[in-house]
Amino acid sequence: MEIQVDGSGLDKAELNNIAFFTITPKEVVDFSKIKIEVDGPVDTVAEIFDNTDGSYDCEWEPKAPGEYKISILIDGRNVVGSPFVIDVTDGNSKRSAGPTNDAGDSGDEEAAGDSSNALCPTTKDIVKGPGLWGEEINPKDLVVLILTPKDKKGKPLSLKVEDIAVKITGADGEVAADIFDNGDDTYDIEWEPPAEGNFTVSITYQKQPLLAPIKLNIGGTSSATCEGPGLSNPKKGTDTVFTLYVEDEVGVKESDIQVNIRGEDGKLVSNEVFDNEDGSFDVEFELKKDGIYRIDVTIDGKPVQGSPFSVETGKFLRAKTL
């Protein structure tokens, strides 16, 4: 099967850093039939997250230098270009000679300067704008996202605007976007969503991703609500829970619900959804370190009321920006 690949996680990876990539199969597939296998010098587990829009976010983290083979399997069979081979060293890494991914253009060029050290979109101040924190966006609205690239130490990155590329995709294909240099190490990204639906915003510098892809929902929210200690007072190192109430929405199943929990370091937190069979679902998770976390809750791709939520271990914090 052919897939489209976005992100640098199949081309390069840094030791002890999470590598991201997104796959979009050319055909509709069951999430349970998608598997990522990583064969390397140490045991490595790749995680897959269903974006509910036909695409899947994947992440993996090399813990030792050496050669890694990443296999993407659908229903037990390798997709076109799989396995992908990456050499990870103590310095940098790149894809070594091996199968070529004909299904998508991920780019093999190394990013210049410190741009490869930019933080993830959930980290404070990297990206601001409507839709990131639950604000409603309607079709044909002018959407302006403000990008402030920073390195891992929080220092602004001064980039050439002509080397920044933005790819916005929806159900009907790509959407045009304009990029403007504000002259103060910030950049405006302007675009108009043509219709309701889920859109993915990918931002690259010299063909290498600055951030993990950003997911935006246009013109539609769910009437479902959430409440519970997991959103009001989560504790580090203990199991916590919040409840999703869907009484007004008929026929909602566990498979319709998508919960993404991401920390300031960009790492996703695993969670489980349980059907209480009374019009509500419990979401259970554990936060293993202190910090601010973003929690996205959607039903069939539509955010529930108040989503995304921002919580901090030990106290409640629903903020518009991290």
PDB file of C-alpha atoms in Angstrom:
ATOM      1  CA  MET A   1       0.000   0.000   0.000  1.00  0.00           C
ATOM      2  CA  GLU A   2       1.182   3.532  -0.736  1.00  0.00           C
ATOM      3  CA  ILE A   3       1.281   6.219   1.949  1.00  0.00           C
ATOM      4  CA  GLN A   4       2.137   9.906   2.191  1.00  0.00           C
ATOM      5  CA  VAL A   5       4.829  10.709   4.752  1.00  0.00           C
ATOM      6  CA  ASP A   6       5.294  14.102   6.439  1.00  0.00           C
ATOM      7  CA  GLY A   7       7.925  14.925   9.039  1.00  0.00           C
ATOM      8  CA  SER A   8      11.610  14.151   9.466  1.00  0.00           C
ATOM      9  CA  GLY A   9      11.329  11.160  11.801  1.00  0.00           C
ATOM     10  CA  LEU A  10      12.020   8.704   8.965  1.00  0.00           C
ATOM     11  CA  ASP A  11      14.968  10.695   7.601  1.00  0.00           C
ATOM     12  CA  LYS A  12      16.857  11.879  10.670  1.00  0.00           C
ATOM     13  CA  ALA A  13      16.810  11.486  14.430  1.00  0.00           C
ATOM     14  CA  GLU A  14      18.856  12.835  17.324  1.00  0.00           C
ATOM     15  CA  LEU A  15      20.064  10.669  20.155  1.00  0.00           C
ATOM     16  CA  ASN A  16      17.683  10.816  23.164  1.00  0.00           C
ATOM     17  CA  ASN A  17      15.249  13.084  21.298  1.00  0.00           C
ATOM     18  CA  ILE A  18      11.763  12.218  20.087  1.00  0.00           C
ATOM     19  CA  ALA A  19      11.471  11.970  16.300  1.00  0.00           C
ATOM     20  CA  PHE A  20       8.087  12.668  14.712  1.00  0.00           C
ATOM     21  CA  PHE A  21       6.458  11.724  11.439  1.00  0.00           C
ATOM     22  CA  THR A  22       2.911  11.529  10.100  1.00  0.00           C
ATOM     23  CA  ILE A  23       1.603   8.877   7.743  1.00  0.00           C
ATOM     24  CA  THR A  24      -1.494   9.162   5.557  1.00  0.00           C
ATOM     25  CA  PRO A  25      -2.466   5.940   3.788  1.00  0.00           C
ATOM     26  CA  LYS A  26      -3.810   6.359   0.263  1.00  0.00           C
ATOM     27  CA  GLU A  27      -6.681   4.043   1.225  1.00  0.00           C
ATOM     28  CA  VAL A  28      -8.910   3.930   4.309  1.00  0.00           C
ATOM     29  CA  VAL A  29      -7.500   1.464   6.844  1.00  0.00           C
ATOM     30  CA  ASP A  30      -8.480   0.220  10.291  1.00  0.00           C
ATOM     31  CA  PHE A  31      -6.274   1.841  12.977  1.00  0.00           C
ATOM     32  CA  SER A  32      -5.817  -1.555  14.643  1.00  0.00           C
ATOM     33  CA  LYS A  33      -4.115  -2.869  11.485  1.00  0.00           C
ATOM     34  CA  ILE A  34      -1.327  -0.238  11.507  1.00  0.00           C
ATOM     35  CA  LYS A  35       1.924  -1.246  13.184  1.00  0.00           C
ATOM     36  CA  ILE A  36       5.328   0.436  13.497  1.00  0.00           C
ATOM     37  CA  GLU A  37       8.345  -1.772  14.240  1.00  0.00           C
ATOM     38  CA  VAL A  38      11.761  -0.362  15.181  1.00  0.00           C
ATOM     39  CA  ASP A  39      14.768  -2.666  14.906  1.00  0.00           C
ATOM     40  CA  GLY A  40      17.927  -1.129  16.390  1.00  0.00           C
ATOM     41  CA  PRO A  41      20.796  -1.579  18.853  1.00  0.00           C
ATOM     42  CA  VAL A  42      18.377  -1.308  21.818  1.00  0.00           C
ATOM     43  CA  ASP A  43      14.690  -2.109  22.252  1.00  0.00           C
ATOM     44  CA  THR A  44      12.679   0.838  20.928  1.00  0.00           C
ATOM     45  CA  VAL A  45       8.915   1.254  20.919  1.00  0.00           C
ATOM     46  CA  ALA A  46       7.144   3.521  18.428  1.00  0.00           C
ATOM     47  CA  GLU A  47       3.794   5.044  19.327  1.00  0.00           C
ATOM     48  CA  ILE A  48       0.952   5.711  16.879  1.00  0.00           C
ATOM     49  CA  PHE A  49      -1.901   8.190  17.374  1.00  0.00           C
ATOM     50  CA  ASP A  50      -5.065   8.368  15.285  1.00  0.00           C
ATOM     51  CA  ASN A  51      -5.785  11.965  14.196  1.00  0.00           C
ATOM     52  CA  THR A  52      -9.321  10.915  13.116  1.00  0.00           C
ATOM     53  CA  ASP A  53      -8.804  12.587   9.728  1.00  0.00           C
ATOM     54  CA  GLY A  54      -7.224   9.664   7.863  1.00  0.00           C
ATOM     55  CA  SER A  55      -3.705  10.470   9.115  1.00  0.00           C
ATOM     56  CA  TYR A  56      -1.656   9.044  11.984  1.00  0.00           C
ATOM     57  CA  ASP A  57       1.050  10.716  14.079  1.00  0.00           C
ATOM     58  CA  CYS A  58       4.007   8.497  14.967  1.00  0.00           C
ATOM     59  CA  GLU A  59       6.927   9.050  17.305  1.00  0.00           C
ATOM     60  CA  TRP A  60      10.007   7.139  18.389  1.00  0.00           C
ATOM     61  CA  GLU A  61      13.166   7.930  20.372  1.00  0.00           C
ATOM     62  CA  PRO A  62      16.636   6.423  19.782  1.00  0.00           C
ATOM     63  CA  LYS A  63      18.370   5.685  23.095  1.00  0.00           C
ATOM     64  CA  ALA A  64      21.679   4.488  21.648  1.00  0.00           C
ATOM     65  CA  PRO A  65      23.747   5.254  18.530  1.00  0.00           C
ATOM     66  CA  GLY A  66      23.619   2.806  15.662  1.00  0.00           C
ATOM     67  CA  GLU A  67      21.526   1.739  12.693  1.00  0.00           C
ATOM     68  CA  TYR A  68      17.739   1.670  13.060  1.00  0.00           C
ATOM     69  CA  LYS A  69      15.261   0.065  10.680  1.00  0.00           C
ATOM     70  CA  ILE A  70      11.720   1.419  10.911  1.00  0.00           C
ATOM     71  CA  SER A  71       9.028  -0.732   9.337  1.00  0.00           C
ATOM     72  CA  ILE A  72       5.524   0.587   8.668  1.00  0.00           C
ATOM     73  CA  LEU A  73       3.105  -2.305   8.309  1.00  0.00           C
ATOM     74  CA  ILE A  74      -0.564  -2.274   7.396  1.00  0.00           C
ATOM     75  CA  ASP A  75      -2.349  -5.567   7.914  1.00  0.00           C
ATOM     76  CA  GLY A  76       1.045  -7.234   8.355  1.00  0.00           C
ATOM     77  CA  ARG A  77       2.518  -5.963   5.071  1.00  0.00           C
ATOM     78  CA  ASN A  78       5.200  -3.328   4.529  1.00  0.00           C
ATOM     79  CA  VAL A  79       4.038  -0.129   2.860  1.00  0.00           C
ATOM     80  CA  VAL A  80       5.926   1.256  -0.138  1.00  0.00           C
ATOM     81  CA  GLY A  81       9.449   2.333   0.949  1.00  0.00           C
ATOM     82  CA  SER A  82       9.427   0.340   4.185  1.00  0.00           C
ATOM     83  CA  PRO A  83      11.658  -0.424   6.004  1.00  0.00           C
ATOM     84  CA  PHE A  84      13.345   2.964   6.409  1.00  0.00           C
ATOM     85  CA  VAL A  85      16.992   2.904   7.543  1.00  0.00           C
ATOM     86  CA  ILE A  86      18.477   5.658   9.739  1.00  0.00           C
ATOM     87  CA  ASP A  87      21.999   5.934  11.152  1.00  0.00           C
ATOM     88  CA  VAL A  88      21.983   7.596  14.590  1.00  0.00           C
ATOM     89  CA  THR A  89      25.300   8.905  15.934  1.00  0.00           C
ATOM     90  CA  ASP A  90      26.297  10.919  18.973  1.00  0.00           C
ATOM     91  CA  GLY A  91      26.180  14.031  16.795  1.00  0.00           C
ATOM     92  CA  ASN A  92      23.477  13.903  14.150  1.00  0.00           C
ATOM     93  CA  SER A  93      21.877  11.293  11.964  1.00  0.00           C
ATOM     94  CA  LYS A  94      20.472  10.776   8.529  1.00  0.00           C
ATOM     95  CA  ARG A  95      18.888   8.081   6.440  1.00  0.00           C
ATOM     96  CA  SER A  96      21.495   5.700   5.126  1.00  0.00           C
ATOM     97  CA  ALA A  97      21.433   3.903   1.807  1.00  0.00           C
ATOM     98  CA  GLY A  98      18.316   1.786   1.751  1.00  0.00           C
ATOM     99  CA  PRO A  99      14.780   1.690   0.399  1.00  0.00           C
ATOM    100  CA  THR A 100      13.545   4.947  -1.070  1.00  0.00           C
ATOM    101  CA  ASN A 101      10.169   6.229   0.069  1.00  0.00           C
ATOM    102  CA  ASP A 102       8.363   6.756  -3.207  1.00  0.00           C
ATOM    103  CA  ALA A 103       5.081   7.448  -1.430  1.00  0.00           C
ATOM    104  CA  GLY A 104       5.956  10.906  -0.185  1.00  0.00           C
ATOM    105  CA  ASP A 105       8.625  13.591  -0.160  1.00  0.00           C
ATOM    106  CA  SER A 106      10.119  13.859   3.282  1.00  0.00           C
ATOM    107  CA  GLY A 107      13.356  15.471   2.138  1.00  0.00           C
ATOM    108  CA  ASP A 108      16.887  14.379   2.983  1.00  0.00           C
ATOM    109  CA  GLU A 109      18.495  17.791   3.361  1.00  0.00           C
ATOM    110  CA  GLU A 110      19.910  18.739   6.728  1.00  0.00           C
ATOM    111  CA  ALA A 111      18.412  21.851   8.302  1.00  0.00           C
ATOM    112  CA  ALA A 112      20.806  24.755   8.564  1.00  0.00           C
ATOM    113  CA  GLY A 113      21.850  26.426  11.793  1.00  0.00           C
ATOM    114  CA  ASP A 114      19.882  25.751  14.959  1.00  0.00           C
ATOM    115  CA  SER A 115      16.490  25.343  13.294  1.00  0.00           C
ATOM    116  CA  SER A 116      16.509  21.598  13.915  1.00  0.00           C
ATOM    117  CA  ASN A 117      16.521  22.392  17.656  1.00  0.00           C
ATOM    118  CA  ALA A 118      13.225  24.267  17.575  1.00  0.00           C
ATOM    119  CA  LEU A 119      10.723  23.198  20.205  1.00  0.00           C
ATOM    120  CA  CYS A 120       7.391  21.437  19.695  1.00  0.00           C
ATOM    121  CA  PRO A 121       4.092  23.296  19.162  1.00  0.00           C
ATOM    122  CA  THR A 122       2.840  22.653  22.690  1.00  0.00           C
ATOM    123  CA  THR A 123       5.896  24.399  24.144  1.00  0.00           C
ATOM    124  CA  LYS A 124       5.292  27.907  25.310  1.00  0.00           C
ATOM    125  CA  ASP A 125       5.287  30.758  22.806  1.00  0.00           C
ATOM    126  CA  ILE A 126       6.274  28.799  19.697  1.00  0.00           C
ATOM    127  CA  VAL A 127       2.941  29.168  17.880  1.00  0.00           C
ATOM    128  CA  LYS A 128      -0.016  31.391  18.781  1.00  0.00           C
ATOM    129  CA  GLY A 129      -3.277  32.019  17.013  1.00  0.00           C
ATOM    130  CA  PRO A 130      -6.952  31.118  16.768  1.00  0.00           C
ATOM    131  CA  GLY A 131      -7.981  27.492  16.929  1.00  0.00           C
ATOM    132  CA  LEU A 132      -5.033  26.343  19.018  1.00  0.00           C
ATOM    133  CA  TRP A 133      -6.946  26.644  22.272  1.00  0.00           C
ATOM    134  CA  GLY A 134     -10.546  25.953  21.355  1.00  0.00           C
ATOM    135  CA  GLU A 135     -11.461  29.270  19.721  1.00  0.00           C
ATOM    136  CA  GLU A 136     -13.984  28.700  16.959  1.00  0.00           C
ATOM    137  CA  ILE A 137     -12.844  29.254  13.374  1.00  0.00           C
ATOM    138  CA  ASN A 138     -15.338  29.400  10.531  1.00  0.00           C
ATOM    139  CA  PRO A 139     -14.800  28.700   6.824  1.00  0.00           C
ATOM    140  CA  LYS A 140     -13.559  31.740   4.871  1.00  0.00           C
ATOM    141  CA  ASP A 141     -12.232  33.414   8.050  1.00  0.00           C
ATOM    142  CA  LEU A 142      -8.730  34.886   7.709  1.00  0.00           C
ATOM    143  CA  VAL A 143      -6.628  32.812  10.116  1.00  0.00           C
ATOM    144  CA  VAL A 144      -3.320  34.264  11.295  1.00  0.00           C
ATOM    145  CA  LEU A 145      -0.857  32.036  13.161  1.00  0.00           C
ATOM    146  CA  ILE A 146       2.172  33.727  14.726  1.00  0.00           C
ATOM    147  CA  LEU A 147       5.331  31.607  14.625  1.00  0.00           C
ATOM    148  CA  THR A 148       8.187  32.383  17.028  1.00  0.00           C
ATOM    149  CA  PRO A 149      10.926  29.778  16.405  1.00  0.00           C
ATOM    150  CA  LYS A 150      13.162  29.085  19.415  1.00  0.00           C
ATOM    151  CA  ASP A 151      16.004  26.733  20.216  1.00  0.00           C
ATOM    152  CA  LYS A 152      15.991  24.333  23.153  1.00  0.00           C
ATOM    153  CA  LYS A 153      17.302  27.066  25.463  1.00  0.00           C
ATOM    154  CA  GLY A 154      14.369  29.327  24.596  1.00  0.00           C
ATOM    155  CA  LYS A 155      16.378  31.751  22.481  1.00  0.00           C
ATOM    156  CA  PRO A 156      14.695  33.126  19.320  1.00  0.00           C
ATOM    157  CA  LEU A 157      15.863  31.752  15.987  1.00  0.00           C
ATOM    158  CA  SER A 158      16.315  34.263  13.185  1.00  0.00           C
ATOM    159  CA  LEU A 159      15.328  32.457   9.985  1.00  0.00           C
ATOM    160  CA  LYS A 160      15.168  33.427   6.333  1.00  0.00           C
ATOM    161  CA  VAL A 161      11.492  33.730   5.456  1.00  0.00           C
ATOM    162  CA  GLU A 162      12.133  32.354   1.964  1.00  0.00           C
ATOM    163  CA  ASP A 163      13.353  29.095   3.551  1.00  0.00           C
ATOM    164  CA  ILE A 164      10.202  28.648   5.654  1.00  0.00           C
ATOM    165  CA  ALA A 165       7.484  26.533   4.063  1.00  0.00           C
ATOM    166  CA  VAL A 166       3.956  25.917   5.289  1.00  0.00           C
ATOM    167  CA  LYS A 167       1.829  23.013   4.068  1.00  0.00           C
ATOM    168  CA  ILE A 168      -1.839  23.007   5.065  1.00  0.00           C
ATOM    169  CA  THR A 169      -3.906  19.985   4.113  1.00  0.00           C
ATOM    170  CA  GLY A 170      -7.561  19.118   4.538  1.00  0.00           C
ATOM    171  CA  ALA A 171      -9.929  16.483   3.228  1.00  0.00           C
ATOM    172  CA  ASP A 172      -9.954  18.072  -0.234  1.00  0.00           C
ATOM    173  CA  GLY A 173      -6.198  18.610  -0.529  1.00  0.00           C
ATOM    174  CA  GLU A 174      -3.767  21.462   0.087  1.00  0.00           C
ATOM    175  CA  VAL A 175      -4.755  25.016   1.035  1.00  0.00           C
ATOM    176  CA  ALA A 176      -2.637  28.039   0.073  1.00  0.00           C
ATOM    177  CA  ALA A 177      -0.894  29.990   2.853  1.00  0.00           C
ATOM    178  CA  ASP A 178       1.203  33.182   2.925  1.00  0.00           C
ATOM    179  CA  ILE A 179       4.197  33.779   5.218  1.00  0.00           C
ATOM    180  CA  PHE A 180       5.336  37.239   6.330  1.00  0.00           C
ATOM    181  CA  ASP A 181       8.517  38.225   8.192  1.00  0.00           C
ATOM    182  CA  ASN A 182       7.591  40.711  10.947  1.00  0.00           C
ATOM    183  CA  GLY A 183      11.228  41.770  11.350  1.00  0.00           C
ATOM    184  CA  ASP A 184      11.374  40.766  15.026  1.00  0.00           C
ATOM    185  CA  ASP A 185      12.071  37.021  14.729  1.00  0.00           C
ATOM    186  CA  THR A 186       8.346  36.303  14.430  1.00  0.00           C
ATOM    187  CA  TYR A 187       6.506  35.251  11.301  1.00  0.00           C
ATOM    188  CA  ASP A 188       2.824  35.528  10.381  1.00  0.00           C
ATOM    189  CA  ILE A 189       1.180  32.616   8.586  1.00  0.00           C
ATOM    190  CA  GLU A 190      -2.088  33.624   6.903  1.00  0.00           C
ATOM    191  CA  TRP A 191      -4.632  31.302   5.309  1.00  0.00           C
ATOM    192  CA  GLU A 192      -8.369  30.928   4.739  1.00  0.00           C
ATOM    193  CA  PRO A 193      -9.999  27.541   5.415  1.00  0.00           C
ATOM    194  CA  PRO A 194     -12.251  26.760   2.441  1.00  0.00           C
ATOM    195  CA  ALA A 195     -14.723  24.571   4.350  1.00  0.00           C
ATOM    196  CA  GLU A 196     -15.460  22.881   7.655  1.00  0.00           C
ATOM    197  CA  GLY A 197     -13.316  19.947   8.695  1.00  0.00           C
ATOM    198  CA  ASN A 198      -9.951  18.935  10.111  1.00  0.00           C
ATOM    199  CA  PHE A 199      -6.772  20.546   8.793  1.00  0.00           C
ATOM    200  CA  THR A 200      -3.097  19.780   9.394  1.00  0.00           C
ATOM    201  CA  VAL A 201      -0.501  22.585   9.418  1.00  0.00           C
ATOM    202  CA  SER A 202       3.107  21.464   8.793  1.00  0.00           C
ATOM    203  CA  ILE A 203       5.891  24.065   9.090  1.00  0.00           C
ATOM    204  CA  THR A 204       9.377  23.358   7.757  1.00  0.00           C
ATOM    205  CA  TYR A 205      12.662  25.239   7.439  1.00  0.00           C
ATOM    206  CA  GLN A 206      14.926  24.193   4.570  1.00  0.00           C
ATOM    207  CA  LYS A 207      12.707  21.108   4.139  1.00  0.00           C
ATOM    208  CA  GLN A 208      13.110  19.971   7.763  1.00  0.00           C
ATOM    209  CA  PRO A 209      10.206  20.278  10.252  1.00  0.00           C
ATOM    210  CA  LEU A 210      10.383  23.030  12.838  1.00  0.00           C
ATOM    211  CA  LEU A 211       7.510  21.479  14.793  1.00  0.00           C
ATOM    212  CA  ALA A 212       5.300  18.454  15.005  1.00  0.00           C
ATOM    213  CA  PRO A 213       2.240  18.940  12.749  1.00  0.00           C
ATOM    214  CA  ILE A 214      -0.521  21.174  14.165  1.00  0.00           C
ATOM    215  CA  LYS A 215      -4.122  19.944  14.011  1.00  0.00           C
ATOM    216  CA  LEU A 216      -6.971  22.461  13.638  1.00  0.00           C
ATOM    217  CA  ASN A 217     -10.723  21.934  13.461  1.00  0.00           C
ATOM    218  CA  ILE A 218     -12.741  24.407  11.405  1.00  0.00           C
ATOM    219  CA  GLY A 219     -16.393  25.235  11.981  1.00  0.00           C
ATOM    220  CA  GLY A 220     -17.579  22.457  14.219  1.00  0.00           C
ATOM    221  CA  THR A 221     -17.577  21.483  17.888  1.00  0.00           C
ATOM    222  CA  SER A 222     -19.186  18.675  19.808  1.00  0.00           C
ATOM    223  CA  SER A 223     -21.837  19.336  22.481  1.00  0.00           C
ATOM    224  CA  ALA A 224     -20.084  16.869  24.829  1.00  0.00           C
ATOM    225  CA  THR A 225     -18.510  18.146  28.046  1.00  0.00           C
ATOM    226  CA  CYS A 226     -15.692  17.026  30.352  1.00  0.00           C
ATOM    227  CA  GLU A 227     -15.096  17.337  34.065  1.00  0.00           C
ATOM    228  CA  GLY A 228     -13.136  15.651  36.827  1.00  0.00           C
ATOM    229  CA  PRO A 229      -9.860  15.747  38.776  1.00  0.00           C
ATOM    230  CA  GLY A 230      -7.821  15.005  35.665  1.00  0.00           C
ATOM    231  CA  LEU A 231      -8.743  18.484  34.409  1.00  0.00           C
ATOM    232  CA  SER A 232      -8.900  20.294  37.750  1.00  0.00           C
ATOM    233  CA  ASN A 233      -6.137  18.929  39.960  1.00  0.00           C
ATOM    234  CA  PRO A 234      -3.961  16.213  38.370  1.00  0.00           C
ATOM    235  CA  LYS A 235      -1.223  14.727  40.538  1.00  0.00           C
ATOM    236  CA  LYS A 236       2.170  13.648  39.297  1.00  0.00           C
ATOM    237  CA  GLY A 237       2.865   9.931  39.551  1.00  0.00           C
ATOM    238  CA  THR A 238      -0.692   8.785  40.273  1.00  0.00           C
ATOM    239  CA  ASP A 239      -3.507   7.511  38.091  1.00  0.00           C
ATOM    240  CA  THR A 240      -5.988  10.278  37.380  1.00  0.00           C
ATOM    241  CA  VAL A 241      -9.258  10.461  35.524  1.00  0.00           C
ATOM    242  CA  PHE A 242     -11.787  12.813  33.978  1.00  0.00           C
ATOM    243  CA  THR A 243     -15.219  12.019  32.596  1.00  0.00           C
ATOM    244  CA  LEU A 244     -16.575  12.797  29.138  1.00  0.00           C
ATOM    245  CA  TYR A 245     -20.377  13.246  29.017  1.00  0.00           C
ATOM    246  CA  VAL A 246     -22.029  12.601  25.640  1.00  0.00           C
ATOM    247  CA  GLU A 247     -25.741  12.246  26.576  1.00  0.00           C
ATOM    248  CA  ASP A 248     -26.865  14.562  23.752  1.00  0.00           C
ATOM    249  CA  GLU A 249     -24.938  12.674  21.085  1.00  0.00           C
ATOM    250  CA  VAL A 250     -26.445   9.370  19.984  1.00  0.00           C
ATOM    251  CA  GLY A 251     -24.357   6.320  19.132  1.00  0.00           C
ATOM    252  CA  VAL A 252     -20.928   7.515  20.350  1.00  0.00           C
ATOM    253  CA  LYS A 253     -18.479   4.607  20.730  1.00  0.00           C
ATOM    254  CA  GLU A 254     -15.019   4.389  22.289  1.00  0.00           C
ATOM    255  CA  SER A 255     -13.522   4.261  18.796  1.00  0.00           C
ATOM    256  CA  ASP A 256     -15.116   7.666  18.005  1.00  0.00           C
ATOM    257  CA  ILE A 257     -13.272   9.368  20.879  1.00  0.00           C
ATOM    258  CA  GLN A 258      -9.721  10.634  20.479  1.00  0.00           C
ATOM    259  CA  VAL A 259      -7.744  11.950  23.472  1.00  0.00           C
ATOM    260  CA  ASN A 260      -4.253  13.392  22.970  1.00  0.00           C
ATOM    261  CA  ILE A 261      -2.254  14.501  26.012  1.00  0.00           C
ATOM    262  CA  ARG A 262       1.037  16.215  25.279  1.00  0.00           C
ATOM    263  CA  GLY A 263       3.614  17.763  27.641  1.00  0.00           C
ATOM    264  CA  GLU A 264       5.865  20.768  27.187  1.00  0.00           C
ATOM    265  CA  ASP A 265       8.591  18.517  25.782  1.00  0.00           C
ATOM    266  CA  GLY A 266       6.245  17.438  22.989  1.00  0.00           C
ATOM    267  CA  LYS A 267       5.993  13.860  24.268  1.00  0.00           C
ATOM    268  CA  LEU A 268       2.561  12.270  24.163  1.00  0.00           C
ATOM    269  CA  VAL A 269       1.106  10.682  27.305  1.00  0.00           C
ATOM    270  CA  SER A 270      -0.707   7.376  26.932  1.00  0.00           C
ATOM    271  CA  ASN A 271      -4.325   7.203  28.078  1.00  0.00           C
ATOM    272  CA  GLU A 272      -7.268   4.800  28.077  1.00  0.00           C
ATOM    273  CA  VAL A 273     -10.957   5.476  27.410  1.00  0.00           C
ATOM    274  CA  PHE A 274     -13.642   3.373  29.133  1.00  0.00           C
ATOM    275  CA  ASP A 275     -17.353   3.281  28.271  1.00  0.00           C
ATOM    276  CA  ASN A 276     -19.479   3.621  31.429  1.00  0.00           C
ATOM    277  CA  GLU A 277     -22.559   2.615  29.370  1.00  0.00           C
ATOM    278  CA  ASP A 278     -24.571   5.511  30.788  1.00  0.00           C
ATOM    279  CA  GLY A 279     -23.785   8.237  28.266  1.00  0.00           C
ATOM    280  CA  SER A 280     -20.355   8.931  29.750  1.00  0.00           C
ATOM    281  CA  PHE A 281     -16.759   7.764  29.254  1.00  0.00           C
ATOM    282  CA  ASP A 282     -13.881   7.808  31.723  1.00  0.00           C
ATOM    283  CA  VAL A 283     -10.420   8.848  30.495  1.00  0.00           C
ATOM    284  CA  GLU A 284      -7.548   7.541  32.621  1.00  0.00           C
ATOM    285  CA  PHE A 285      -3.888   8.590  32.439  1.00  0.00           C
ATOM    286  CA  GLU A 286      -0.784   9.203  34.542  1.00  0.00           C
ATOM    287  CA  LEU A 287       1.493  12.265  34.402  1.00  0.00           C
ATOM    288  CA  LYS A 288       4.987  11.128  35.321  1.00  0.00           C
ATOM    289  CA  LYS A 289       6.626  14.536  35.755  1.00  0.00           C
ATOM    290  CA  ASP A 290       5.732  18.101  36.703  1.00  0.00           C
ATOM    291  CA  GLY A 291       4.796  20.584  34.014  1.00  0.00           C
ATOM    292  CA  ILE A 292       2.032  21.943  31.847  1.00  0.00           C
ATOM    293  CA  TYR A 293       0.080  19.545  29.639  1.00  0.00           C
ATOM    294  CA  ARG A 294      -2.324  20.105  26.773  1.00  0.00           C
ATOM    295  CA  ILE A 295      -5.310  17.753  26.564  1.00  0.00           C
ATOM    296  CA  ASP A 296      -7.233  17.519  23.280  1.00  0.00           C
ATOM    297  CA  VAL A 297     -10.558  15.671  23.363  1.00  0.00           C
ATOM    298  CA  THR A 298     -12.485  15.137  20.132  1.00  0.00           C
ATOM    299  CA  ILE A 299     -15.448  13.059  18.957  1.00  0.00           C
ATOM    300  CA  ASP A 300     -15.314  12.143  15.277  1.00  0.00           C
ATOM    301  CA  GLY A 301     -12.713  14.877  14.855  1.00  0.00           C
ATOM    302  CA  LYS A 302     -14.808  17.626  16.508  1.00  0.00           C
ATOM    303  CA  PRO A 303     -13.496  19.197  19.749  1.00  0.00           C
ATOM    304  CA  VAL A 304     -15.709  18.835  22.813  1.00  0.00           C
ATOM    305  CA  GLN A 305     -16.704  21.926  24.784  1.00  0.00           C
ATOM    306  CA  GLY A 306     -13.624  23.613  26.302  1.00  0.00           C
ATOM    307  CA  SER A 307     -11.096  21.495  24.385  1.00  0.00           C
ATOM    308  CA  PRO A 308      -8.172  21.761  24.251  1.00  0.00           C
ATOM    309  CA  PHE A 309      -7.590  21.991  28.004  1.00  0.00           C
ATOM    310  CA  SER A 310      -4.375  23.109  29.664  1.00  0.00           C
ATOM    311  CA  VAL A 311      -3.524  21.578  33.029  1.00  0.00           C
ATOM    312  CA  GLU A 312      -0.549  21.750  35.348  1.00  0.00           C
ATOM    313  CA  THR A 313       0.371  19.099  37.865  1.00  0.00           C
ATOM    314  CA  GLY A 314      -0.829  20.187  41.288  1.00  0.00           C
ATOM    315  CA  LYS A 315      -3.185  22.972  40.186  1.00  0.00           C
ATOM    316  CA  PHE A 316      -5.806  23.889  37.604  1.00  0.00           C
ATOM    317  CA  LEU A 317      -4.777  26.160  34.736  1.00  0.00           C
ATOM    318  CA  ARG A 318      -7.029  26.569  31.725  1.00  0.00           C
ATOM    319  CA  ALA A 319      -5.103  29.053  29.648  1.00  0.00           C
ATOM    320  CA  LYS A 320      -5.338  30.286  26.086  1.00  0.00           C
ATOM    321  CA  THR A 321      -1.601  29.847  25.540  1.00  0.00           C
ATOM    322  CA  LEU A 322       1.061  27.793  27.243  1.00  0.00           C
TER     323      LEU A 322
END
